[in-house]
Amino acid sequence: MPIYEYRCGQCEKHFDATQSVHARAEDTECPHCHAQSATRLLSACTTQVKGTHKTGFAEMKAYNMLDERMDKFAKLPPLMGKRAAPDMTEPSDPSTGGTTEN
Ligand SMILES: [Zn+2]
């Protein structure tokens, strides 16, 4: 569960509250004066650190997946080359070389 930072509108004290995403600011009770007039502050540090770390990790994973795919593609051409090799010999067969004027 995320930690939200609040500022009490009554005593103007700051406090943290661990609550669900659906919790509303007006339902949050101040632990100091128990007034329900707190306003949620965007705790920039926690969300930003989490965000950058996540995207960085996702990018790393994406690059790894790309490398893996490139590796698989690199292994494909030899297989196709093997299949193409027998076809290459057929046109050069001398018995089907057309008419000979002798
Ligand atoms: Zn308060």
PDB file of C-alpha atoms and ligand atoms in Angstrom:
ATOM      1  CA  MET A   1       0.000   0.000   0.000  1.00  0.00           C
ATOM      2  CA  PRO A   2       1.261   3.478  -0.795  1.00  0.00           C
ATOM      3  CA  ILE A   3       2.194   5.982   1.858  1.00  0.00           C
ATOM      4  CA  TYR A   4       0.441   9.315   1.583  1.00  0.00           C
ATOM      5  CA  GLU A   5       1.583  12.529   3.115  1.00  0.00           C
ATOM      6  CA  TYR A   6      -1.050  14.778   4.637  1.00  0.00           C
ATOM      7  CA  ARG A   7      -1.198  18.192   6.121  1.00  0.00           C
ATOM      8  CA  CYS A   8      -3.834  18.770   8.728  1.00  0.00           C
ATOM      9  CA  GLY A   9      -6.029  21.760   8.078  1.00  0.00           C
ATOM     10  CA  GLN A  10      -6.742  22.096  11.793  1.00  0.00           C
ATOM     11  CA  CYS A  11      -3.336  21.957  13.490  1.00  0.00           C
ATOM     12  CA  GLU A  12      -1.337  22.248  10.250  1.00  0.00           C
ATOM     13  CA  LYS A  13       0.868  19.334  11.192  1.00  0.00           C
ATOM     14  CA  HIS A  14       2.263  16.967   8.615  1.00  0.00           C
ATOM     15  CA  PHE A  15       1.717  13.245   8.948  1.00  0.00           C
ATOM     16  CA  ASP A  16       2.039  10.110   6.857  1.00  0.00           C
ATOM     17  CA  ALA A  17      -0.724   7.607   6.377  1.00  0.00           C
ATOM     18  CA  THR A  18      -0.452   4.188   4.791  1.00  0.00           C
ATOM     19  CA  GLN A  19      -3.766   3.593   3.105  1.00  0.00           C
ATOM     20  CA  SER A  20      -5.273   2.195  -0.027  1.00  0.00           C
ATOM     21  CA  VAL A  21      -5.358   4.079  -3.309  1.00  0.00           C
ATOM     22  CA  HIS A  22      -9.118   4.503  -2.953  1.00  0.00           C
ATOM     23  CA  ALA A  23      -8.896   6.227   0.418  1.00  0.00           C
ATOM     24  CA  ARG A  24     -10.021   9.824   0.339  1.00  0.00           C
ATOM     25  CA  ALA A  25      -8.307  12.745   1.981  1.00  0.00           C
ATOM     26  CA  GLU A  26     -11.502  13.802   3.736  1.00  0.00           C
ATOM     27  CA  ASP A  27     -11.709  10.401   5.418  1.00  0.00           C
ATOM     28  CA  THR A  28      -8.222  10.701   6.826  1.00  0.00           C
ATOM     29  CA  GLU A  29      -8.087  11.621  10.470  1.00  0.00           C
ATOM     30  CA  CYS A  30      -5.242  13.690  11.840  1.00  0.00           C
ATOM     31  CA  PRO A  31      -3.330  11.691  14.473  1.00  0.00           C
ATOM     32  CA  HIS A  32      -2.575  14.879  16.380  1.00  0.00           C
ATOM     33  CA  CYS A  33      -5.924  16.631  16.742  1.00  0.00           C
ATOM     34  CA  HIS A  34      -8.178  13.967  15.120  1.00  0.00           C
ATOM     35  CA  ALA A  35      -9.707  16.487  12.750  1.00  0.00           C
ATOM     36  CA  GLN A  36     -10.861  15.235   9.365  1.00  0.00           C
ATOM     37  CA  SER A  37      -9.683  18.212   7.390  1.00  0.00           C
ATOM     38  CA  ALA A  38      -6.404  16.918   6.088  1.00  0.00           C
ATOM     39  CA  THR A  39      -5.224  17.620   2.585  1.00  0.00           C
ATOM     40  CA  ARG A  40      -3.144  15.095   0.697  1.00  0.00           C
ATOM     41  CA  LEU A  41       0.308  16.210  -0.333  1.00  0.00           C
ATOM     42  CA  LEU A  42       2.049  14.662  -3.266  1.00  0.00           C
ATOM     43  CA  SER A  43       5.081  13.060  -1.682  1.00  0.00           C
ATOM     44  CA  ALA A  44       7.339  13.702  -4.636  1.00  0.00           C
ATOM     45  CA  CYS A  45      10.393  11.859  -3.397  1.00  0.00           C
ATOM     46  CA  THR A  46       8.842   8.426  -2.894  1.00  0.00           C
ATOM     47  CA  THR A  47       6.821   8.398  -6.116  1.00  0.00           C
ATOM     48  CA  GLN A  48       9.645   9.779  -8.256  1.00  0.00           C
ATOM     49  CA  VAL A  49      12.242   7.318  -7.004  1.00  0.00           C
ATOM     50  CA  LYS A  50       9.830   4.448  -7.508  1.00  0.00           C
ATOM     51  CA  GLY A  51       8.895   5.687 -10.987  1.00  0.00           C
ATOM     52  CA  THR A  52      12.395   6.141 -12.347  1.00  0.00           C
ATOM     53  CA  HIS A  53      13.542   2.849 -10.913  1.00  0.00           C
ATOM     54  CA  LYS A  54      10.638   1.022 -12.515  1.00  0.00           C
ATOM     55  CA  THR A  55      11.024   2.556 -15.975  1.00  0.00           C
ATOM     56  CA  GLY A  56      14.772   1.971 -15.905  1.00  0.00           C
ATOM     57  CA  PHE A  57      14.245  -1.653 -15.063  1.00  0.00           C
ATOM     58  CA  ALA A  58      11.595  -2.024 -17.770  1.00  0.00           C
ATOM     59  CA  GLU A  59      13.886  -0.470 -20.353  1.00  0.00           C
ATOM     60  CA  MET A  60      16.683  -2.826 -19.378  1.00  0.00           C
ATOM     61  CA  LYS A  61      14.321  -5.757 -19.750  1.00  0.00           C
ATOM     62  CA  ALA A  62      13.172  -4.521 -23.145  1.00  0.00           C
ATOM     63  CA  TYR A  63      16.739  -4.259 -24.359  1.00  0.00           C
ATOM     64  CA  ASN A  64      17.445  -7.745 -23.096  1.00  0.00           C
ATOM     65  CA  MET A  65      14.418  -9.093 -24.954  1.00  0.00           C
ATOM     66  CA  LEU A  66      15.546  -7.299 -28.093  1.00  0.00           C
ATOM     67  CA  ASP A  67      18.966  -8.888 -27.788  1.00  0.00           C
ATOM     68  CA  GLU A  68      17.386 -12.296 -27.351  1.00  0.00           C
ATOM     69  CA  ARG A  69      15.283 -11.805 -30.481  1.00  0.00           C
ATOM     70  CA  MET A  70      18.278 -10.646 -32.495  1.00  0.00           C
ATOM     71  CA  ASP A  71      20.088 -13.763 -31.322  1.00  0.00           C
ATOM     72  CA  LYS A  72      17.251 -15.943 -32.591  1.00  0.00           C
ATOM     73  CA  PHE A  73      17.184 -14.123 -35.918  1.00  0.00           C
ATOM     74  CA  ALA A  74      20.915 -14.580 -36.259  1.00  0.00           C
ATOM     75  CA  LYS A  75      20.421 -18.328 -35.986  1.00  0.00           C
ATOM     76  CA  LEU A  76      17.788 -18.398 -38.757  1.00  0.00           C
ATOM     77  CA  PRO A  77      19.839 -17.668 -41.944  1.00  0.00           C
ATOM     78  CA  PRO A  78      21.953 -20.919 -41.842  1.00  0.00           C
ATOM     79  CA  LEU A  79      18.748 -22.986 -41.799  1.00  0.00           C
ATOM     80  CA  MET A  80      17.371 -21.110 -44.795  1.00  0.00           C
ATOM     81  CA  GLY A  81      20.705 -21.447 -46.559  1.00  0.00           C
ATOM     82  CA  LYS A  82      20.577 -25.227 -46.201  1.00  0.00           C
ATOM     83  CA  ARG A  83      17.129 -25.326 -47.787  1.00  0.00           C
ATOM     84  CA  ALA A  84      18.206 -23.045 -50.620  1.00  0.00           C
ATOM     85  CA  ALA A  85      21.342 -25.037 -51.421  1.00  0.00           C
ATOM     86  CA  PRO A  86      19.677 -28.034 -53.258  1.00  0.00           C
ATOM     87  CA  ASP A  87      17.630 -25.648 -55.405  1.00  0.00           C
ATOM     88  CA  MET A  88      20.798 -23.922 -56.554  1.00  0.00           C
ATOM     89  CA  THR A  89      22.157 -27.169 -58.126  1.00  0.00           C
ATOM     90  CA  GLU A  90      19.077 -27.934 -60.239  1.00  0.00           C
ATOM     91  CA  PRO A  91      19.393 -25.150 -62.875  1.00  0.00           C
ATOM     92  CA  SER A  92      23.020 -26.112 -63.493  1.00  0.00           C
ATOM     93  CA  ASP A  93      22.068 -29.695 -64.491  1.00  0.00           C
ATOM     94  CA  PRO A  94      23.650 -30.351 -67.955  1.00  0.00           C
ATOM     95  CA  SER A  95      20.972 -32.922 -69.078  1.00  0.00           C
ATOM     96  CA  THR A  96      18.322 -30.192 -69.171  1.00  0.00           C
ATOM     97  CA  GLY A  97      20.558 -27.776 -71.004  1.00  0.00           C
ATOM     98  CA  GLY A  98      18.155 -27.349 -73.974  1.00  0.00           C
ATOM     99  CA  THR A  99      19.020 -27.910 -77.676  1.00  0.00           C
ATOM    100  CA  THR A 100      22.535 -28.739 -78.853  1.00  0.00           C
ATOM    101  CA  GLU A 101      23.311 -27.913 -82.534  1.00  0.00           C
ATOM    102  CA  ASN A 102      25.847 -30.624 -83.424  1.00  0.00           C
TER     103      ASN A 102
HETATM  104 ZN    ZN B   1      -4.378  18.000  13.163  1.00  0.00          ZN
END
